CSV table of N, CA and C in Angstrom, one decimal:
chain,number,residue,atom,x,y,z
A,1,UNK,N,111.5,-10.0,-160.7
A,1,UNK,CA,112.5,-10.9,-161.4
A,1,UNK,C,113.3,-11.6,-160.3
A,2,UNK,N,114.1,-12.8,-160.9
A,2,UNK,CA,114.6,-13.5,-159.2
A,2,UNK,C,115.9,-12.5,-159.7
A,3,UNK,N,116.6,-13.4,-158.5
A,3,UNK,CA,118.4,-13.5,-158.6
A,3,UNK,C,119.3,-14.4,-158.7
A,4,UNK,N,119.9,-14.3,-159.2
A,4,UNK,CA,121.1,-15.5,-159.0
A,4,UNK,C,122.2,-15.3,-158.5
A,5,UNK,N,123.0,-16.0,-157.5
A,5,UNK,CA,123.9,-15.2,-156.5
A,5,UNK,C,124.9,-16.2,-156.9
A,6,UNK,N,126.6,-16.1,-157.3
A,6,UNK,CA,127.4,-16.7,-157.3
A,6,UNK,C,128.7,-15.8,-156.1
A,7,UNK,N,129.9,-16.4,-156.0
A,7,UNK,CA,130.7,-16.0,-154.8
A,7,UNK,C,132.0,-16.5,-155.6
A,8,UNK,N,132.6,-15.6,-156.2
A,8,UNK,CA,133.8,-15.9,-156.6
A,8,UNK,C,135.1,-15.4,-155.4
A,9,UNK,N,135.5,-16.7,-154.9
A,9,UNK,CA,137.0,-16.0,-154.1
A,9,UNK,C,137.7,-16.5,-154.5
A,10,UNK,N,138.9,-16.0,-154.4
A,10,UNK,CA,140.2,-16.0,-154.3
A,10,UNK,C,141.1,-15.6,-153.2
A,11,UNK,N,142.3,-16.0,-153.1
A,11,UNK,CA,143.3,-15.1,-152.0
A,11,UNK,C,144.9,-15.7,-152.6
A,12,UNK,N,145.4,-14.4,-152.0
A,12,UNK,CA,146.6,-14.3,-152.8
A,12,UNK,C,147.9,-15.8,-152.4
A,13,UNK,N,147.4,-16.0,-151.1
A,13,UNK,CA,148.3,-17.0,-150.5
A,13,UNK,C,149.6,-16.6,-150.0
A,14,UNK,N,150.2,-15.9,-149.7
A,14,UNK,CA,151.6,-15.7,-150.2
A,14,UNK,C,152.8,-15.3,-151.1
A,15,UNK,N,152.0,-15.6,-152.0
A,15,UNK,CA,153.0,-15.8,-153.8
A,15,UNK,C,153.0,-14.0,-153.8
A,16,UNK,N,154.1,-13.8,-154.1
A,16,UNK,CA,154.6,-12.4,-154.8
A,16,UNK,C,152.7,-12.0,-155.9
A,17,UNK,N,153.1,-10.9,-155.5
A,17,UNK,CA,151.9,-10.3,-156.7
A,17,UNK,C,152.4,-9.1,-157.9
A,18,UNK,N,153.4,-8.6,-157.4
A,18,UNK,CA,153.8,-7.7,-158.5
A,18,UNK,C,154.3,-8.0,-159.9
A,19,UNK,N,155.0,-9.1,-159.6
A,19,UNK,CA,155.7,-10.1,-160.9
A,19,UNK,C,154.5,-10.4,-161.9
A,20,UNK,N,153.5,-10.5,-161.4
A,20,UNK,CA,152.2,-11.1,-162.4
A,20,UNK,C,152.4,-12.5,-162.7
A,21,UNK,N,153.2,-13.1,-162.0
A,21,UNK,CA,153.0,-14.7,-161.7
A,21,UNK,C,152.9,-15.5,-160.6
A,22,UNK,N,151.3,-15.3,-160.1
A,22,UNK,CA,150.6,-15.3,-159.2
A,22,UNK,C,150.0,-16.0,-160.0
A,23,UNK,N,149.1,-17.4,-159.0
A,23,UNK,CA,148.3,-18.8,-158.8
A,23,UNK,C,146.7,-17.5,-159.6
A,24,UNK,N,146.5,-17.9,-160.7
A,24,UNK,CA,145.0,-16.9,-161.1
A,24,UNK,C,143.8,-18.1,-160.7
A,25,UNK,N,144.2,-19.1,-159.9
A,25,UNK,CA,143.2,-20.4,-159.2
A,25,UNK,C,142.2,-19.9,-158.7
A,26,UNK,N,140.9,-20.0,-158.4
A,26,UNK,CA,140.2,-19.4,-157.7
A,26,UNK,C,138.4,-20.6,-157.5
A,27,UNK,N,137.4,-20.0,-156.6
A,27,UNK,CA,136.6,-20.9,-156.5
A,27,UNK,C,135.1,-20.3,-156.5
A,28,UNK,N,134.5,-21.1,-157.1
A,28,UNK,CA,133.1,-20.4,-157.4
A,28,UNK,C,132.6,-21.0,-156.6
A,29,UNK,N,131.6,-20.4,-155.6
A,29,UNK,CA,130.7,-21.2,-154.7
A,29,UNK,C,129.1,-21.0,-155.4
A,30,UNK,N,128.1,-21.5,-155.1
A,30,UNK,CA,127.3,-21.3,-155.6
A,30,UNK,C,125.8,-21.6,-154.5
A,31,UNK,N,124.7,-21.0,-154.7
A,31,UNK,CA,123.4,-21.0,-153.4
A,31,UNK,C,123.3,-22.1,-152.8
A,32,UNK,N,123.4,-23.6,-153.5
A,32,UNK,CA,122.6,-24.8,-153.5
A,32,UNK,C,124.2,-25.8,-152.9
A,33,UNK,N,125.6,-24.8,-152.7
A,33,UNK,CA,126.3,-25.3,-151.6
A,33,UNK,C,127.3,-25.9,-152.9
A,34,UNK,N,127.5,-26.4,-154.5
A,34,UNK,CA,128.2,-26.4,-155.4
A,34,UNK,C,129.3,-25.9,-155.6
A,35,UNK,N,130.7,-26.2,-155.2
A,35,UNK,CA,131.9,-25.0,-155.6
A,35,UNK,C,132.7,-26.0,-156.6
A,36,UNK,N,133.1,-25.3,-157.7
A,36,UNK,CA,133.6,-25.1,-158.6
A,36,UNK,C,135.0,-24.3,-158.8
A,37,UNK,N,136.4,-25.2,-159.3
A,37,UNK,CA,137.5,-24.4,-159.3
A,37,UNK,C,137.2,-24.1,-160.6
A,38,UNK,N,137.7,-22.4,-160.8
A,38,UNK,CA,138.0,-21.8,-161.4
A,38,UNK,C,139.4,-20.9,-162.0
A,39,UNK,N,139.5,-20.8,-162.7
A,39,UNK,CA,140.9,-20.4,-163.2
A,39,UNK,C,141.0,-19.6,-164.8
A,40,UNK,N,141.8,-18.6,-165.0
A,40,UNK,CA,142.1,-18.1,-166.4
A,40,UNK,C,142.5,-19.6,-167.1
A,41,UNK,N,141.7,-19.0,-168.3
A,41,UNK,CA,142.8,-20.2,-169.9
A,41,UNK,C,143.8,-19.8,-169.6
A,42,UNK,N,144.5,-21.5,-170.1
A,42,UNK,CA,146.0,-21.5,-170.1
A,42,UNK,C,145.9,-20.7,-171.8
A,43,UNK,N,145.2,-20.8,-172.7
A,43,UNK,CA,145.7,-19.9,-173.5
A,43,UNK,C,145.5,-18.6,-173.3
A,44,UNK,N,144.9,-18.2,-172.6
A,44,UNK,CA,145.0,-16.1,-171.6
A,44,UNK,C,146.6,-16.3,-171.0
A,45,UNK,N,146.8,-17.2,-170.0
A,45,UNK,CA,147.9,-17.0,-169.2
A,45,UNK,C,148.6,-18.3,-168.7
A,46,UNK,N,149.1,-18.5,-168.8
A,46,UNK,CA,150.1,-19.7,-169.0
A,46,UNK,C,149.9,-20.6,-167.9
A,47,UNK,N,150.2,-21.5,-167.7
A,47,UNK,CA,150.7,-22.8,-166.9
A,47,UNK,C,151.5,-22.5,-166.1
A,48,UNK,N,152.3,-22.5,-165.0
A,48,UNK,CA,151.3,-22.6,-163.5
A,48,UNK,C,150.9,-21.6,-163.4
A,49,UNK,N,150.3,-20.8,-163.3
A,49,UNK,CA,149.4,-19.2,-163.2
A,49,UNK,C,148.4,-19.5,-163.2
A,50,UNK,N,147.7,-20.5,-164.3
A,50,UNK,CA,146.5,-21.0,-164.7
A,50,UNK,C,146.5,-22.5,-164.4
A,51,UNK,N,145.2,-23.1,-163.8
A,51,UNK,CA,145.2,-24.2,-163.7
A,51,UNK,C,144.4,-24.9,-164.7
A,52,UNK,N,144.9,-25.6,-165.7
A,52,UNK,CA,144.3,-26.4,-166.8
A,52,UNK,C,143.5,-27.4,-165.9
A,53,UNK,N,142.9,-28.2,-164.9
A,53,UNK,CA,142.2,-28.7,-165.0
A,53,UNK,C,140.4,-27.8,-164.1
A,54,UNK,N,140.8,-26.5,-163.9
A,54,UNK,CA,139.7,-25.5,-163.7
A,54,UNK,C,138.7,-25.2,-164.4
A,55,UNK,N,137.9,-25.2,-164.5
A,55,UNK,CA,136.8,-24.4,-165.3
A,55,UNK,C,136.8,-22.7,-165.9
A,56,UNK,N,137.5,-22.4,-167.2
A,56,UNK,CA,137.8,-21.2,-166.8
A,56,UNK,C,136.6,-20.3,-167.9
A,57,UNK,N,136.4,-19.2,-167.2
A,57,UNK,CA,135.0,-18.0,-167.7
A,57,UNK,C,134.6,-18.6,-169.2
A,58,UNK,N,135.1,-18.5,-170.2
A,58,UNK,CA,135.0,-19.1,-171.2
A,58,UNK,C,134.0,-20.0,-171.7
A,59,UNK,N,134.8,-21.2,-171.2
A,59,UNK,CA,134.0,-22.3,-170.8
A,59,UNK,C,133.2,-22.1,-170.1
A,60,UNK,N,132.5,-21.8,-169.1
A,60,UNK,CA,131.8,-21.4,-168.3
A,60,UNK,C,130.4,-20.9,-168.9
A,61,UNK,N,130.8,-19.6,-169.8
A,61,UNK,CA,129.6,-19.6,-170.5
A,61,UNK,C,129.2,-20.5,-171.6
A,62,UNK,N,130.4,-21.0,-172.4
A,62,UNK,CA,129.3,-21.8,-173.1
A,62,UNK,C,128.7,-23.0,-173.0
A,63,UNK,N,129.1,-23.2,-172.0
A,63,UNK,CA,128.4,-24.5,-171.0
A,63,UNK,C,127.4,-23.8,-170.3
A,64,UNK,N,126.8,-22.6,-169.9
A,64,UNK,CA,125.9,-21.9,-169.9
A,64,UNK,C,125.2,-21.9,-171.0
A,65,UNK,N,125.4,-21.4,-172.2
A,65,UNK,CA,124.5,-21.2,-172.9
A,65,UNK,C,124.0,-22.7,-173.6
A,66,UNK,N,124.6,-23.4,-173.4
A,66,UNK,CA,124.3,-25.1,-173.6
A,66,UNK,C,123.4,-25.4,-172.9
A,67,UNK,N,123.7,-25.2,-171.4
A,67,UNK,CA,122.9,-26.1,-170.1
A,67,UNK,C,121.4,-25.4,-170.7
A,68,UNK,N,121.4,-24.2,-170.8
A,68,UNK,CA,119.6,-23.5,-171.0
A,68,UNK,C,119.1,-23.9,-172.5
A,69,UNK,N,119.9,-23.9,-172.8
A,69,UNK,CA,119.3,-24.7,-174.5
A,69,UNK,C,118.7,-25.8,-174.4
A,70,UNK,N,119.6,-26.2,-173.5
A,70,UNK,CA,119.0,-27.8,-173.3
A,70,UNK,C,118.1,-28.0,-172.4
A,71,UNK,N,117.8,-27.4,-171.5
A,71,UNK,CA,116.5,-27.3,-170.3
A,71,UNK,C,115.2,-26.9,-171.0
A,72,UNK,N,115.5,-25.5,-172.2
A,72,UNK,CA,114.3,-25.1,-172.3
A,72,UNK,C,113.9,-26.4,-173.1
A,73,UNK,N,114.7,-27.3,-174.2
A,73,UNK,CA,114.6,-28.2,-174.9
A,73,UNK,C,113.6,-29.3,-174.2
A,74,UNK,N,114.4,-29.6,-173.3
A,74,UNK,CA,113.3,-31.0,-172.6
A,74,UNK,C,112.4,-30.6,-172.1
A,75,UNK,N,111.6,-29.3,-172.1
A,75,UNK,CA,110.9,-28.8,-171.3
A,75,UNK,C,109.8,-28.8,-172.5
A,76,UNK,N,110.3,-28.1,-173.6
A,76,UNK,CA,109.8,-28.4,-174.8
A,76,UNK,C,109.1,-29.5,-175.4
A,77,UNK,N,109.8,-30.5,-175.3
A,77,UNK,CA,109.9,-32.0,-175.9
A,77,UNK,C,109.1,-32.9,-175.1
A,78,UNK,N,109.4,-32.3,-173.7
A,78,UNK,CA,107.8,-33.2,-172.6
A,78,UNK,C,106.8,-32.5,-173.1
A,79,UNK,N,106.6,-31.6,-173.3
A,79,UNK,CA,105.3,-30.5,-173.3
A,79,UNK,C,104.4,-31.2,-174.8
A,80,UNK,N,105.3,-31.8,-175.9
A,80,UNK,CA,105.1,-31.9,-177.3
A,80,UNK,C,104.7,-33.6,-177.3
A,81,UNK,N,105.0,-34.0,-175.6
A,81,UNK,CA,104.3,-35.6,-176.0
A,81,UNK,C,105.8,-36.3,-176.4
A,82,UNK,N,106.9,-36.1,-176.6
A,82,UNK,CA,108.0,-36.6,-176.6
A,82,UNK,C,108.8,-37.4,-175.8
A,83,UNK,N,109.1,-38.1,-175.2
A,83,UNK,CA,110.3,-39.5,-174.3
A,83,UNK,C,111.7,-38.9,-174.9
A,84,UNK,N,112.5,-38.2,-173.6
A,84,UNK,CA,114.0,-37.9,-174.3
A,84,UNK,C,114.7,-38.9,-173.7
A,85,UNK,N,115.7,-39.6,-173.9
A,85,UNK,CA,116.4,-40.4,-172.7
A,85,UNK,C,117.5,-40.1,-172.9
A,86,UNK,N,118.1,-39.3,-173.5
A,86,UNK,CA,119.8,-39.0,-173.2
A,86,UNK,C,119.5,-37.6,-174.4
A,87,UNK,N,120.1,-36.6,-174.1
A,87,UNK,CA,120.8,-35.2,-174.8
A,87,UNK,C,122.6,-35.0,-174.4
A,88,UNK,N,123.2,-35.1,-175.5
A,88,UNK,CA,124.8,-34.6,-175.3
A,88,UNK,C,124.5,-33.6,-176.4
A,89,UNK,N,125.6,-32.7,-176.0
A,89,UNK,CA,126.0,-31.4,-176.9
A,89,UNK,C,127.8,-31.1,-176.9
A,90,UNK,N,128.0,-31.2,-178.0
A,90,UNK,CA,129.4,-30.5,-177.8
A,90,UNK,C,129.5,-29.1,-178.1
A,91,UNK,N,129.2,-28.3,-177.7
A,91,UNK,CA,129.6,-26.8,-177.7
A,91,UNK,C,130.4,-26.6,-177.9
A,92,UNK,N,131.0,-25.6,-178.5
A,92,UNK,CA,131.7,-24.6,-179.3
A,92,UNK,C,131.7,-23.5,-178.7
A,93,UNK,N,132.8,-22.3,-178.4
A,93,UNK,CA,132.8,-20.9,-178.3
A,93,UNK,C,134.2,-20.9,-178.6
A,94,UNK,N,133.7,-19.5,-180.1
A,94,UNK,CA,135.0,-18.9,-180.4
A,94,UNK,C,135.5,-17.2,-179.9
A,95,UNK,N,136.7,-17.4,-179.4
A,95,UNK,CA,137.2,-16.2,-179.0
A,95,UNK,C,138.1,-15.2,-180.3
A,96,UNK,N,137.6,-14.3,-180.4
A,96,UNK,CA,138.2,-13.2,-181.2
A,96,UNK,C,137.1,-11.8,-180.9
A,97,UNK,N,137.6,-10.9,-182.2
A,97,UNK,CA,137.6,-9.5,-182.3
A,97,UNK,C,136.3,-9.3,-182.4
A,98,UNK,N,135.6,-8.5,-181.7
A,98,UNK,CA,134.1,-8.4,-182.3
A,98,UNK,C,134.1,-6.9,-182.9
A,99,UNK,N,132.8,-6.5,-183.7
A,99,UNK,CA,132.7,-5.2,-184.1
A,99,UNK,C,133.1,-4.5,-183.6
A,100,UNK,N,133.4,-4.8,-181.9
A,100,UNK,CA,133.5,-2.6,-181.8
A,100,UNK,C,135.8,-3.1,-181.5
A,101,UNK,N,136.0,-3.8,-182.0
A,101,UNK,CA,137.1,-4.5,-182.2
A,101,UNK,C,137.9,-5.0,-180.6
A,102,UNK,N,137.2,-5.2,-179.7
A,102,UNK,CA,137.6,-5.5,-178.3
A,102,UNK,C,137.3,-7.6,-178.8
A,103,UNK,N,138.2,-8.2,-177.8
A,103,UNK,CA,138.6,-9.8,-178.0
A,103,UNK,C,137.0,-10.0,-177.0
A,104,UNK,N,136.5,-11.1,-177.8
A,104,UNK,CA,135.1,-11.4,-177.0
A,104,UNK,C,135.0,-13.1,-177.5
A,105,UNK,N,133.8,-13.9,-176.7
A,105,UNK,CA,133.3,-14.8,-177.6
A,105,UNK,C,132.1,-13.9,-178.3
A,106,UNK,N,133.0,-14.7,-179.9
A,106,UNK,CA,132.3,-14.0,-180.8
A,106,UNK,C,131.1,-15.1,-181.4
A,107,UNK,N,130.9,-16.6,-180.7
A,107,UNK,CA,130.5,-16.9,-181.8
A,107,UNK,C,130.6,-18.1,-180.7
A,108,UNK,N,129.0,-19.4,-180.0
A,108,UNK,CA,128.7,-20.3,-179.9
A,108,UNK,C,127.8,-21.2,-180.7
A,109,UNK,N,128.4,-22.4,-180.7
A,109,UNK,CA,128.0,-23.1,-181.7
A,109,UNK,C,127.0,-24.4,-181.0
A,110,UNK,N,126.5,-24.9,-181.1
A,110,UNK,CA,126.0,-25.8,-180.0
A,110,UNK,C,125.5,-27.1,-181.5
A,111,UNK,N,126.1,-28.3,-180.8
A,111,UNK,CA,125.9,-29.2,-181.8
A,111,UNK,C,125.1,-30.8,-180.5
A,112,UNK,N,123.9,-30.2,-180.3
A,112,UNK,CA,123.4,-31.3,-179.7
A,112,UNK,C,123.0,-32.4,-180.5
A,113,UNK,N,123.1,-33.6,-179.8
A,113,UNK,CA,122.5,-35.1,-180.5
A,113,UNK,C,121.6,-35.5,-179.0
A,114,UNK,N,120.3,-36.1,-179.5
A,114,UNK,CA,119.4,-36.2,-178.8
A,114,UNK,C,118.4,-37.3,-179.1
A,115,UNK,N,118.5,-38.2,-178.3
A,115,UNK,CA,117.9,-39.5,-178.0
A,115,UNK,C,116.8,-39.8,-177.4
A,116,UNK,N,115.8,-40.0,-178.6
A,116,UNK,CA,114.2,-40.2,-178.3
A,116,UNK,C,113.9,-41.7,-178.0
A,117,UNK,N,112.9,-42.3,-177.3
A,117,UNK,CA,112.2,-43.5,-176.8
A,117,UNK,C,110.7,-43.1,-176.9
A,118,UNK,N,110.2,-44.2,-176.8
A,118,UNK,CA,108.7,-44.4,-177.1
A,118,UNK,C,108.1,-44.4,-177.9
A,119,UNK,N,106.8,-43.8,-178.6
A,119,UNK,CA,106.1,-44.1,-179.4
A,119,UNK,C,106.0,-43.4,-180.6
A,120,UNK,N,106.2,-41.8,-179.9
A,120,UNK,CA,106.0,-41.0,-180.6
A,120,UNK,C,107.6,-40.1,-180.5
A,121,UNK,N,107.6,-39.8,-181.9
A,121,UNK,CA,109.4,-38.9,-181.7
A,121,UNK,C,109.4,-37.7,-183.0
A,122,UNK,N,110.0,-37.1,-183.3
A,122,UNK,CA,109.9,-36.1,-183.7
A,122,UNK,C,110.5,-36.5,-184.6
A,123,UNK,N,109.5,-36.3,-185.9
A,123,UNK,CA,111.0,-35.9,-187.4
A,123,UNK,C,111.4,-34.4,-187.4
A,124,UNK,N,112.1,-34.7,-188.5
A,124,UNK,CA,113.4,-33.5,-188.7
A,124,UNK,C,112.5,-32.2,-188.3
A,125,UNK,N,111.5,-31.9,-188.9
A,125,UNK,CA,110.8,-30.5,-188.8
A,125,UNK,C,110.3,-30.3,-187.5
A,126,UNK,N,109.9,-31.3,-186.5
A,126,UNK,CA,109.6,-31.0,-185.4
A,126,UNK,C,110.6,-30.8,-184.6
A,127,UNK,N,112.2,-31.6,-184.5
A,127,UNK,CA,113.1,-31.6,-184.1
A,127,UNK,C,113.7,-30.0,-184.4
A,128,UNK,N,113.8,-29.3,-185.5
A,128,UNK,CA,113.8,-28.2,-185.6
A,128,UNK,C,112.8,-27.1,-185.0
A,129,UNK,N,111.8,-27.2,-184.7
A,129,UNK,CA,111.1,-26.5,-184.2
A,129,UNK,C,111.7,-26.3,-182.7
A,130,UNK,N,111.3,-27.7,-182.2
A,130,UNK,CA,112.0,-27.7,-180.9
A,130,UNK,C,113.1,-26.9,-180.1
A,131,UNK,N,114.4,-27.1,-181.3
A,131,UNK,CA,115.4,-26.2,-181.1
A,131,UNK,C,115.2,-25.0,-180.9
A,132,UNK,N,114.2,-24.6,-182.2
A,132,UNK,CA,114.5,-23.2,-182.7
A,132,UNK,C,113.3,-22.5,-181.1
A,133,UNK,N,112.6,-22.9,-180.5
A,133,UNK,CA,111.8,-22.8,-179.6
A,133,UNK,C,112.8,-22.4,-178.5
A,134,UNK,N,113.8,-23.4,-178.1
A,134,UNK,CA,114.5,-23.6,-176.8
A,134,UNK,C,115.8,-22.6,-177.4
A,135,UNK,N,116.1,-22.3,-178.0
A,135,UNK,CA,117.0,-21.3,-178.2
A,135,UNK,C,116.6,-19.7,-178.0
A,136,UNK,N,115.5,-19.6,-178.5
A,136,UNK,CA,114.2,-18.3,-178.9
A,136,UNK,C,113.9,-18.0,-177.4
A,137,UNK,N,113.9,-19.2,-176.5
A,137,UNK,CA,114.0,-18.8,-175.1
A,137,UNK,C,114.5,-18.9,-174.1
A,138,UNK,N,115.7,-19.1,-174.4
A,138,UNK,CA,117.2,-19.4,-173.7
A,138,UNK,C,117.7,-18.1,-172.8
A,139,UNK,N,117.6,-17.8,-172.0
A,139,UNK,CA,117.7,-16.4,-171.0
A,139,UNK,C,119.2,-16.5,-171.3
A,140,UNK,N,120.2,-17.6,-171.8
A,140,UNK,CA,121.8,-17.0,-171.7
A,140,UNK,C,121.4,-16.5,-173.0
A,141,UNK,N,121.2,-17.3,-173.8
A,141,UNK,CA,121.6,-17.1,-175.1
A,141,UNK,C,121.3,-15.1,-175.8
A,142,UNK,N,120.1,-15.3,-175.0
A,142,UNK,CA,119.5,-13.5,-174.9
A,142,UNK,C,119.7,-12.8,-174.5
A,143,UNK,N,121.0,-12.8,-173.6
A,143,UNK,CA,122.1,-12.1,-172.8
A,143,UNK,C,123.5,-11.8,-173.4
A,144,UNK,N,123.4,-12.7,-173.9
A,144,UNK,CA,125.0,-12.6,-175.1
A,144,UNK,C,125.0,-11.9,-176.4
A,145,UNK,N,126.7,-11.4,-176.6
A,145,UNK,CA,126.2,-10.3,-177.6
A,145,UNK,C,126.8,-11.2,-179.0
A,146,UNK,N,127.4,-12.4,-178.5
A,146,UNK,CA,127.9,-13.9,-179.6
A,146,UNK,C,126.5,-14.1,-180.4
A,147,UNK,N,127.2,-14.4,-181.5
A,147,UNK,CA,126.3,-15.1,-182.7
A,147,UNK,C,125.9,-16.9,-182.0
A,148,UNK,N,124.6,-17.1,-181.4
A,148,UNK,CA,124.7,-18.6,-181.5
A,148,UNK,C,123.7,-19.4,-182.0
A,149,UNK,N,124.8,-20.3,-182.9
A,149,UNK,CA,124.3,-21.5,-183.5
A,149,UNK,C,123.7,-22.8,-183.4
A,150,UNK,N,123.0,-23.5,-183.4
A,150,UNK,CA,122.6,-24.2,-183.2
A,150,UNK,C,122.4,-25.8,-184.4
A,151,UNK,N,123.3,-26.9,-184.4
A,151,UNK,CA,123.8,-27.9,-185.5
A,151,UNK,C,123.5,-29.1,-185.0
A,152,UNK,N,122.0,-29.3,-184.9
A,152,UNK,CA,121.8,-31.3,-184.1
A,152,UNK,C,122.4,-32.2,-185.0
A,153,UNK,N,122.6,-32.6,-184.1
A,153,UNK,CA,124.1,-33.8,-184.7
A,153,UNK,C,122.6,-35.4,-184.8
């Protein structure tokens, strides 16, 4: 099996740490040299603590479980004789209580719209297939213990 290596730092800077209003800013580096600010939701912990324009875990995954939906999808959709030329998705992840009653995402939604060219394109049932394929083999989506949906727009 491979690996995937990410490098989250942080450092305190200075700022007092016991008050618990400390910078929660921080930076994802990633193999291929990509860094990424990271930060708690301002709805976890407030403004300045949290930096609203960060990327924070949340989001993170379900732009994860989006990005692989959509890879296995085109991967799909070339293989099926298909021309995609543009895929957007607005994703969805809801945070609340899950069964064993701990705060989780409980619930991604993924509402891709996807734009075919050329000759050949998929009606509704192959378009569904497709999904239900690229979902079925989504390595996030089969890692998460969230309910995820899937709504082509």
């Amino acid at each position: 099996m491979s690996e995937h290596v990410a490098t989250v730092e942080w450092s305190r800077g200075g700022q007092p740490f016991s008050d618990n209003r400390y910078s929660r800013a921080h930076d994802w580096r990633f193999d291929g040299g990509a860094v990424v600010r990271g930060s708690s939701a301002p709805s976890s912990v407030p403004e300045p603590m949290s930096d609203a324009a960060a990327v924070d875990p949340e989001e993170a995954l379900v732009a994860a479980v989006s990005s692989c939906h959509m890879l296995f999808f085109l991967a799909y959709a070339g293989k099926a004789g298909f021309v995609v030329d543009r895929y957007s998705d607005d994703a969805v992840g809801r945070l609340g209580k899950d069964e064993r009653g701990k705060i989780s995402i409980t619930e991604v939604t993924l509402r891709p719209a996807v734009v075919f060219s050329g000759e050949t394109r998929p009606d509704a049932a192959a378009l569904e297939v497709l999904h239900h394929r690229a979902h079925e083999a989504c390595y996030i989506a089969n890692s998460i213990r969230a309910e995820v949906t899937v709504e082509p727009r």
